[in-house]
Coordinates of C-alpha atoms in Angstrom, one line a residue:
X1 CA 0.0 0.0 0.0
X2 CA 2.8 2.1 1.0
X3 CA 4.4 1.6 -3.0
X4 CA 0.9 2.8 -4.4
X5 CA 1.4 6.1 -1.8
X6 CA 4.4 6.7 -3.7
X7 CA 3.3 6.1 -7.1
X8 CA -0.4 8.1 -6.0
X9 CA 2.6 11.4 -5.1
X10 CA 4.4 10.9 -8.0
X11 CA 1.4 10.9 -10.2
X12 CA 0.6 14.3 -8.2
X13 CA 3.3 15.7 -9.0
X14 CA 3.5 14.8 -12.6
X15 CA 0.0 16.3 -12.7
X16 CA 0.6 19.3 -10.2
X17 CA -2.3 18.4 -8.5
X18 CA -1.4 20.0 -5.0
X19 CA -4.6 17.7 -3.2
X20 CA -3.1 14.5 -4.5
X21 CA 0.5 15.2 -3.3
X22 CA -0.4 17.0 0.4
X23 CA -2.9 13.5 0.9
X24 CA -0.2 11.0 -0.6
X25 CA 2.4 12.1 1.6
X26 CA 0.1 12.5 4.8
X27 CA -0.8 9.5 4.0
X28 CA 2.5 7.9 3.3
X29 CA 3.8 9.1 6.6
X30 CA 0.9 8.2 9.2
X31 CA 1.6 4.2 7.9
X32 CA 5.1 4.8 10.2
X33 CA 3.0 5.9 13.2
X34 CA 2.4 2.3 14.4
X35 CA 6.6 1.5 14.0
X36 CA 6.9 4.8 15.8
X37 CA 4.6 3.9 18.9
X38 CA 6.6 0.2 19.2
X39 CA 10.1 2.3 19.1
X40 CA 9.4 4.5 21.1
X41 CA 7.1 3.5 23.5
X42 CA 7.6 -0.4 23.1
X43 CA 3.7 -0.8 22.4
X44 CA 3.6 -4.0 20.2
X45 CA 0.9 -3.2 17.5
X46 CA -1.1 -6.6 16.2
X47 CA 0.0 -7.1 12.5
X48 CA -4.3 -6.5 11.9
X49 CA -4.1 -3.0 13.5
X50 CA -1.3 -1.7 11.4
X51 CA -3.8 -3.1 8.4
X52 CA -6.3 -0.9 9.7
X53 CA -4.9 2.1 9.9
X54 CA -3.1 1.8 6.6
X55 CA -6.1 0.7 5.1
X56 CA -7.8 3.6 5.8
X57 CA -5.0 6.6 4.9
X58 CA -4.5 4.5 1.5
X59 CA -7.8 3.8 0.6
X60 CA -8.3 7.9 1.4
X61 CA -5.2 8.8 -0.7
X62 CA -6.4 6.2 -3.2
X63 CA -9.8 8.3 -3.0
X64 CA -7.8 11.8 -4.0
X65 CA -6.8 9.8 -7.4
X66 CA -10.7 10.1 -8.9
X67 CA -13.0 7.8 -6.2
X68 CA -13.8 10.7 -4.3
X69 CA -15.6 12.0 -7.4
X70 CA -16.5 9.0 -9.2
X71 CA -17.6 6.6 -6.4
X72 CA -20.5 7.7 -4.8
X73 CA -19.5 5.8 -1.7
X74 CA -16.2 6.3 -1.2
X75 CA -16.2 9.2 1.0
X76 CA -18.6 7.4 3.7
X77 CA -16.2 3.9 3.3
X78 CA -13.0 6.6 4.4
X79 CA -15.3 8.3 6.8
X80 CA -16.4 5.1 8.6
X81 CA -12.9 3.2 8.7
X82 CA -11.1 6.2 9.2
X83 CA -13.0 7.2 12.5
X84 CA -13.2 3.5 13.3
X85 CA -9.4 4.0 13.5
X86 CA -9.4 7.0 16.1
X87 CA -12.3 5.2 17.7
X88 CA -9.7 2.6 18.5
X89 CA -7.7 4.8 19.7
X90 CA -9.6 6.5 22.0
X91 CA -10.8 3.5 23.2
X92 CA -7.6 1.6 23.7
X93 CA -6.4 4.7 25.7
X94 CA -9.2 5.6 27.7
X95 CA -9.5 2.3 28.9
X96 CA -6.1 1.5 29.9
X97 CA -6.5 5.1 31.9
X98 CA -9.7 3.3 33.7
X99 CA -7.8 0.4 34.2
X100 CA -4.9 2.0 35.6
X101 CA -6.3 4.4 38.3
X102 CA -7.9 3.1 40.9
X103 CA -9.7 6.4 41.2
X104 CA -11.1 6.7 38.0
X105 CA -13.9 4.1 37.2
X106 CA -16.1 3.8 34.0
X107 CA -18.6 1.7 33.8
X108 CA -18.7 0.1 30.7
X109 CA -21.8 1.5 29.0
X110 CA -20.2 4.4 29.7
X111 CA -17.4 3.7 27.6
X112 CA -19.7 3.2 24.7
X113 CA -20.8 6.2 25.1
X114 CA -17.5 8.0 25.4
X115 CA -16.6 6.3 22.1
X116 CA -19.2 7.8 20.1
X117 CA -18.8 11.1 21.2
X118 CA -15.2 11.2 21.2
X119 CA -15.7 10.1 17.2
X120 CA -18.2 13.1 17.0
X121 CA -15.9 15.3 18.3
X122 CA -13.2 14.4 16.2
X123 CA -15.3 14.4 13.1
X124 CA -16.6 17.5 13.8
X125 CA -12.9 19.0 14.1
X126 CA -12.4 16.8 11.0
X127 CA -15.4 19.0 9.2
X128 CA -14.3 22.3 10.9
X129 CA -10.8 21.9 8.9
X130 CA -12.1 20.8 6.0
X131 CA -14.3 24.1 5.8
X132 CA -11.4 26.4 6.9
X133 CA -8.7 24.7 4.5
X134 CA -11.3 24.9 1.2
X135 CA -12.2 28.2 2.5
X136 CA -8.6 29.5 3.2
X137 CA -8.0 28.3 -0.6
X138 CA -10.9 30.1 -2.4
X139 CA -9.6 33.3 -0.5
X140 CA -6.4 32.7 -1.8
X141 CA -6.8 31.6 -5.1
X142 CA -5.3 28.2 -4.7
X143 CA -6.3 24.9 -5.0
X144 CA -7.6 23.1 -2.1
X145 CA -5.8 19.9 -0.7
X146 CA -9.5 19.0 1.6
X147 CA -13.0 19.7 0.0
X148 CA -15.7 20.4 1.7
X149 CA -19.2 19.9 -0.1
X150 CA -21.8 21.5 1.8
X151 CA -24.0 20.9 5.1
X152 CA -25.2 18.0 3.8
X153 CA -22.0 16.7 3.2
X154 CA -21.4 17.7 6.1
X155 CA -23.9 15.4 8.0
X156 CA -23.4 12.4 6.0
X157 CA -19.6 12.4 7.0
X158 CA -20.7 13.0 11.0
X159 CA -23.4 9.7 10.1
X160 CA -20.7 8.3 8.8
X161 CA -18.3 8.8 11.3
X162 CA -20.8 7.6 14.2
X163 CA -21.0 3.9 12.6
X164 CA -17.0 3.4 12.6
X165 CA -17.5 4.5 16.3
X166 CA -19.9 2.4 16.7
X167 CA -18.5 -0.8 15.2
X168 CA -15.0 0.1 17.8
X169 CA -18.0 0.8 20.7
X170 CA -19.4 -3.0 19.9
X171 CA -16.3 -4.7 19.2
X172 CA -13.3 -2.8 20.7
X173 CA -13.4 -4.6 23.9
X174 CA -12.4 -8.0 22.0
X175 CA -9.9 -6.7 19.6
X176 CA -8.3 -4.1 21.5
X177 CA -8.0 -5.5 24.8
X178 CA -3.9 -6.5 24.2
X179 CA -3.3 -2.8 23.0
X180 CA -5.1 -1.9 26.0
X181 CA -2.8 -4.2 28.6
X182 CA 0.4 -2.8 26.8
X183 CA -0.7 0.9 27.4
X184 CA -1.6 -0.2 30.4
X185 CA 1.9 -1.5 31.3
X186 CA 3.6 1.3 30.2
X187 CA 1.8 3.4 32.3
X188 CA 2.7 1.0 35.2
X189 CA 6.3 1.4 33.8
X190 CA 6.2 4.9 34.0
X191 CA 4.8 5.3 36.9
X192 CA 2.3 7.8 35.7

């Protein structure tokens, strides 16, 4: 996935399309994050993890190549893996917080609950810069690297958004529960 990055940048380039190359090369570099999280924090991420969050920055820089135009649903697929991903995240983390500190203590339906609007909140940022960045370009005559399409748009992403939640707020517990141990332990480790 990481050679069709590349090839998905140099095909921005060769194009100047300035949307193609800022999304290939985000993408490109976020595909390191899980290497980064083992090297420096010695977090071991599941082989089916680092698939899932490359999945969804290539199939996103994939979009930027025509999908996103062409594909009527390839915008909600990136929306709902995408949040799925920080979903995950949060999850994994707010839990091994829980876990951790005696004094802090979740009940579980309050986790599912957490997830969803922690994925709202996100998306709603996500929107938010979407809007400024297309907005920013129209102002300044250049060519947006994020397009936002309207209010409706809008809500279909935050829908969108809600279901990868949702899927991490039904399912999270089983899948992420080694991630959460290692965070866990390393806050154990560092005594924080």
């Amino acid at each position: 996935m990481r050679v069709f990055m590349l090839l998905g940048l140099g095909i921005g380039f060769y194009t100047g399309d300035t949307g193609i190359i800022v999304n290939s090369l985000v993408s490109f570099s976020v595909t390191f994050v899980p290497a980064l999280i083992e090297r420096d924090y010695g977090i071991e991420m599941n082989p089916l993890l680092v698939l899932w969050l490359t999945s969804a920055v290539f199939l996103h820089a994939a979009g930027t190549l025509g999908p996103y135009g062409t594909v009527w649903w390839w915008d909600h697929l990136t929306h709902t893996l995408s949040s799925s991903v920080v979903a995950g995240a949060g999850y994994a983390t707010i839990r091994a917080i829980d876990e951790h500190y005696e004094q802090i203590n979740l009940p579980s339906k309050l986790f599912f609950i957490f997830i969803l609007l922690f994925v709202v909140a996100f998306g709603v940022v996500w929107e938010l810069l979407e809007f400024g960045i297309s907005g920013a370009a129209e102002i300044l005559g250049g060519e947006t690297v994020l397009t936002q399409y309207g209010l409706e748009d809008t809500m279909k992403d935050l829908m969108f958004d809600i279901a990868g939640g949702l899927v991490v707020a039904l399912f999270g517990e089983v899948y992420l529960t080694d991630t959460v141990e290692q965070i866990k332990q390393k806050l154990i480790e560092t005594d924080l």
